[in-house]
């Protein structure tokens, strides 16, 4: 079991920056992917960025945040980050940290881009961007 706790949300003006943090506690053995997701009122939860931990450590981003957001991790601190620059009002949402963590064997079909493969979630942190 792993517990994920996000922090760093807040209110900023358009063009501003925020850095979100997600601290993982408990066993992270078996983590395939770590990702950030967001959900705006009345909309479905969507992927923002992910780190493909089990494969090559590569990162991927939603088209809407490419060039503005950066996902990173500090393994020593068991912390995942999301640096968000040039924020826009459309970025307003609750942001969630999530992990795709599976033990008991190797699961070849895990897709870091698939929200359905993430089975551990934090409670979220609110980001509000005003124009």
PDB file of C-alpha atoms in Angstrom:
ATOM      1  CA  UNK A   1       0.000   0.000   0.000  1.00  0.00           C
ATOM      2  CA  UNK A   2       1.168   3.511  -0.752  1.00  0.00           C
ATOM      3  CA  UNK A   3      -0.301   6.796   0.438  1.00  0.00           C
ATOM      4  CA  UNK A   4      -0.014   9.888  -1.709  1.00  0.00           C
ATOM      5  CA  UNK A   5      -0.336  13.411  -0.342  1.00  0.00           C
ATOM      6  CA  UNK A   6      -0.306  16.453  -2.614  1.00  0.00           C
ATOM      7  CA  UNK A   7       0.547  20.027  -1.688  1.00  0.00           C
ATOM      8  CA  UNK A   8       1.461  23.294  -3.352  1.00  0.00           C
ATOM      9  CA  UNK A   9      -1.827  24.327  -4.885  1.00  0.00           C
ATOM     10  CA  UNK A  10      -3.135  27.854  -4.619  1.00  0.00           C
ATOM     11  CA  UNK A  11      -4.419  30.871  -6.462  1.00  0.00           C
ATOM     12  CA  UNK A  12      -2.290  32.702  -8.999  1.00  0.00           C
ATOM     13  CA  UNK A  13      -2.777  35.170 -11.807  1.00  0.00           C
ATOM     14  CA  UNK A  14      -2.489  34.210 -15.433  1.00  0.00           C
ATOM     15  CA  UNK A  15       1.161  33.840 -16.386  1.00  0.00           C
ATOM     16  CA  UNK A  16       2.185  32.839 -12.891  1.00  0.00           C
ATOM     17  CA  UNK A  17       3.839  29.661 -11.637  1.00  0.00           C
ATOM     18  CA  UNK A  18       3.211  27.005  -9.027  1.00  0.00           C
ATOM     19  CA  UNK A  19       5.027  23.838  -8.023  1.00  0.00           C
ATOM     20  CA  UNK A  20       2.990  20.903  -6.838  1.00  0.00           C
ATOM     21  CA  UNK A  21       4.485  18.198  -4.663  1.00  0.00           C
ATOM     22  CA  UNK A  22       3.310  14.672  -3.980  1.00  0.00           C
ATOM     23  CA  UNK A  23       4.871  12.728  -1.152  1.00  0.00           C
ATOM     24  CA  UNK A  24       4.553   8.956  -1.224  1.00  0.00           C
ATOM     25  CA  UNK A  25       4.611   6.991   2.014  1.00  0.00           C
ATOM     26  CA  UNK A  26       4.585   3.241   2.412  1.00  0.00           C
ATOM     27  CA  UNK A  27       6.034   0.749  -0.020  1.00  0.00           C
ATOM     28  CA  UNK A  28       6.509   2.028  -3.552  1.00  0.00           C
ATOM     29  CA  UNK A  29       7.853  -1.301  -4.782  1.00  0.00           C
ATOM     30  CA  UNK A  30       6.070  -2.288  -7.953  1.00  0.00           C
ATOM     31  CA  UNK A  31       5.460   1.235  -9.252  1.00  0.00           C
ATOM     32  CA  UNK A  32       5.109   1.297 -13.029  1.00  0.00           C
ATOM     33  CA  UNK A  33       4.057   4.915 -13.494  1.00  0.00           C
ATOM     34  CA  UNK A  34       3.621   8.116 -11.524  1.00  0.00           C
ATOM     35  CA  UNK A  35       1.379  10.783 -12.916  1.00  0.00           C
ATOM     36  CA  UNK A  36      -0.423  14.047 -12.409  1.00  0.00           C
ATOM     37  CA  UNK A  37      -4.054  14.389 -13.349  1.00  0.00           C
ATOM     38  CA  UNK A  38      -6.537  17.235 -13.082  1.00  0.00           C
ATOM     39  CA  UNK A  39     -10.261  17.656 -12.936  1.00  0.00           C
ATOM     40  CA  UNK A  40     -12.136  20.868 -13.532  1.00  0.00           C
ATOM     41  CA  UNK A  41     -15.735  21.325 -12.366  1.00  0.00           C
ATOM     42  CA  UNK A  42     -18.124  19.521 -14.690  1.00  0.00           C
ATOM     43  CA  UNK A  43     -15.330  17.857 -16.635  1.00  0.00           C
ATOM     44  CA  UNK A  44     -13.738  14.439 -16.651  1.00  0.00           C
ATOM     45  CA  UNK A  45     -10.434  13.829 -14.967  1.00  0.00           C
ATOM     46  CA  UNK A  46      -7.616  14.099 -17.496  1.00  0.00           C
ATOM     47  CA  UNK A  47      -3.957  13.229 -17.588  1.00  0.00           C
ATOM     48  CA  UNK A  48      -1.439  16.049 -17.354  1.00  0.00           C
ATOM     49  CA  UNK A  49       1.952  14.379 -17.129  1.00  0.00           C
ATOM     50  CA  UNK A  50       3.490  11.018 -16.318  1.00  0.00           C
ATOM     51  CA  UNK A  51       6.812   9.370 -15.624  1.00  0.00           C
ATOM     52  CA  UNK A  52       7.250   5.908 -17.099  1.00  0.00           C
ATOM     53  CA  UNK A  53       9.160   4.457 -14.160  1.00  0.00           C
ATOM     54  CA  UNK A  54       9.148   0.767 -15.040  1.00  0.00           C
ATOM     55  CA  UNK A  55      10.329   1.243 -18.599  1.00  0.00           C
ATOM     56  CA  UNK A  56      12.882   3.907 -19.511  1.00  0.00           C
ATOM     57  CA  UNK A  57      12.030   6.693 -17.099  1.00  0.00           C
ATOM     58  CA  UNK A  58      10.734   8.850 -19.908  1.00  0.00           C
ATOM     59  CA  UNK A  59       8.117  11.506 -19.344  1.00  0.00           C
ATOM     60  CA  UNK A  60       5.009  12.393 -21.269  1.00  0.00           C
ATOM     61  CA  UNK A  61       2.717  15.395 -21.274  1.00  0.00           C
ATOM     62  CA  UNK A  62      -0.734  16.345 -22.420  1.00  0.00           C
ATOM     63  CA  UNK A  63      -0.572  18.596 -25.467  1.00  0.00           C
ATOM     64  CA  UNK A  64      -2.243  21.396 -23.519  1.00  0.00           C
ATOM     65  CA  UNK A  65       0.664  21.666 -21.054  1.00  0.00           C
ATOM     66  CA  UNK A  66       3.693  20.828 -23.197  1.00  0.00           C
ATOM     67  CA  UNK A  67       6.382  23.450 -22.858  1.00  0.00           C
ATOM     68  CA  UNK A  68       4.794  24.905 -19.725  1.00  0.00           C
ATOM     69  CA  UNK A  69       4.702  22.060 -17.184  1.00  0.00           C
ATOM     70  CA  UNK A  70       7.550  19.820 -16.040  1.00  0.00           C
ATOM     71  CA  UNK A  71       7.170  16.572 -14.115  1.00  0.00           C
ATOM     72  CA  UNK A  72      10.074  15.313 -12.028  1.00  0.00           C
ATOM     73  CA  UNK A  73      10.807  13.107  -9.074  1.00  0.00           C
ATOM     74  CA  UNK A  74      13.200  12.985  -6.160  1.00  0.00           C
ATOM     75  CA  UNK A  75      13.617   9.314  -5.277  1.00  0.00           C
ATOM     76  CA  UNK A  76      15.504  10.102  -2.082  1.00  0.00           C
ATOM     77  CA  UNK A  77      12.489  12.021  -0.819  1.00  0.00           C
ATOM     78  CA  UNK A  78       9.842   9.782  -2.430  1.00  0.00           C
ATOM     79  CA  UNK A  79       8.401  12.952  -3.894  1.00  0.00           C
ATOM     80  CA  UNK A  80       6.881  13.709  -7.267  1.00  0.00           C
ATOM     81  CA  UNK A  81       6.759  17.280  -8.527  1.00  0.00           C
ATOM     82  CA  UNK A  82       4.872  19.235 -11.137  1.00  0.00           C
ATOM     83  CA  UNK A  83       6.373  22.591 -12.017  1.00  0.00           C
ATOM     84  CA  UNK A  84       3.713  24.697 -13.711  1.00  0.00           C
ATOM     85  CA  UNK A  85       4.736  27.849 -15.545  1.00  0.00           C
ATOM     86  CA  UNK A  86       2.839  30.300 -17.730  1.00  0.00           C
ATOM     87  CA  UNK A  87      -0.387  29.268 -16.086  1.00  0.00           C
ATOM     88  CA  UNK A  88      -3.653  29.999 -17.846  1.00  0.00           C
ATOM     89  CA  UNK A  89      -7.232  30.212 -16.537  1.00  0.00           C
ATOM     90  CA  UNK A  90      -7.920  26.930 -18.386  1.00  0.00           C
ATOM     91  CA  UNK A  91      -5.442  25.249 -16.015  1.00  0.00           C
ATOM     92  CA  UNK A  92      -7.836  25.842 -13.121  1.00  0.00           C
ATOM     93  CA  UNK A  93      -8.673  22.427 -11.651  1.00  0.00           C
ATOM     94  CA  UNK A  94      -8.064  20.109  -8.788  1.00  0.00           C
ATOM     95  CA  UNK A  95      -4.766  18.341  -9.382  1.00  0.00           C
ATOM     96  CA  UNK A  96      -4.216  14.751  -8.334  1.00  0.00           C
ATOM     97  CA  UNK A  97      -1.113  12.672  -7.961  1.00  0.00           C
ATOM     98  CA  UNK A  98      -1.478   8.992  -8.840  1.00  0.00           C
ATOM     99  CA  UNK A  99       0.540   5.797  -8.990  1.00  0.00           C
ATOM    100  CA  UNK A 100       0.187   2.666 -11.066  1.00  0.00           C
ATOM    101  CA  UNK A 101       1.538   0.150  -8.583  1.00  0.00           C
ATOM    102  CA  UNK A 102       1.195  -3.581  -9.027  1.00  0.00           C
ATOM    103  CA  UNK A 103       2.872  -6.375  -7.087  1.00  0.00           C
ATOM    104  CA  UNK A 104       2.783 -10.136  -7.331  1.00  0.00           C
ATOM    105  CA  UNK A 105       4.246 -10.440 -10.796  1.00  0.00           C
ATOM    106  CA  UNK A 106       5.042  -8.510 -13.941  1.00  0.00           C
ATOM    107  CA  UNK A 107       2.146  -6.817 -15.661  1.00  0.00           C
ATOM    108  CA  UNK A 108       3.031  -6.190 -19.288  1.00  0.00           C
ATOM    109  CA  UNK A 109      -0.046  -4.210 -20.226  1.00  0.00           C
ATOM    110  CA  UNK A 110       0.340  -1.191 -17.953  1.00  0.00           C
ATOM    111  CA  UNK A 111      -0.068   2.054 -19.896  1.00  0.00           C
ATOM    112  CA  UNK A 112       1.137   5.214 -18.196  1.00  0.00           C
ATOM    113  CA  UNK A 113      -1.155   7.240 -20.443  1.00  0.00           C
ATOM    114  CA  UNK A 114      -4.233   5.337 -19.292  1.00  0.00           C
ATOM    115  CA  UNK A 115      -6.022   6.736 -16.279  1.00  0.00           C
ATOM    116  CA  UNK A 116      -7.582   3.323 -15.698  1.00  0.00           C
ATOM    117  CA  UNK A 117      -4.184   1.792 -14.898  1.00  0.00           C
ATOM    118  CA  UNK A 118      -3.591   4.105 -11.936  1.00  0.00           C
ATOM    119  CA  UNK A 119      -4.759   2.436  -8.746  1.00  0.00           C
ATOM    120  CA  UNK A 120      -3.496   4.752  -6.009  1.00  0.00           C
ATOM    121  CA  UNK A 121      -4.624   8.350  -5.757  1.00  0.00           C
ATOM    122  CA  UNK A 122      -4.037  11.327  -3.549  1.00  0.00           C
ATOM    123  CA  UNK A 123      -6.785  13.619  -2.303  1.00  0.00           C
ATOM    124  CA  UNK A 124      -5.877  16.426  -4.675  1.00  0.00           C
ATOM    125  CA  UNK A 125      -4.834  20.040  -4.407  1.00  0.00           C
ATOM    126  CA  UNK A 126      -6.732  22.971  -5.907  1.00  0.00           C
ATOM    127  CA  UNK A 127      -5.129  25.255  -8.477  1.00  0.00           C
ATOM    128  CA  UNK A 128      -6.983  28.413  -9.448  1.00  0.00           C
ATOM    129  CA  UNK A 129      -5.700  30.728 -12.163  1.00  0.00           C
ATOM    130  CA  UNK A 130      -7.349  34.110 -12.578  1.00  0.00           C
ATOM    131  CA  UNK A 131      -7.183  36.266 -15.692  1.00  0.00           C
TER     132      UNK A 131
END
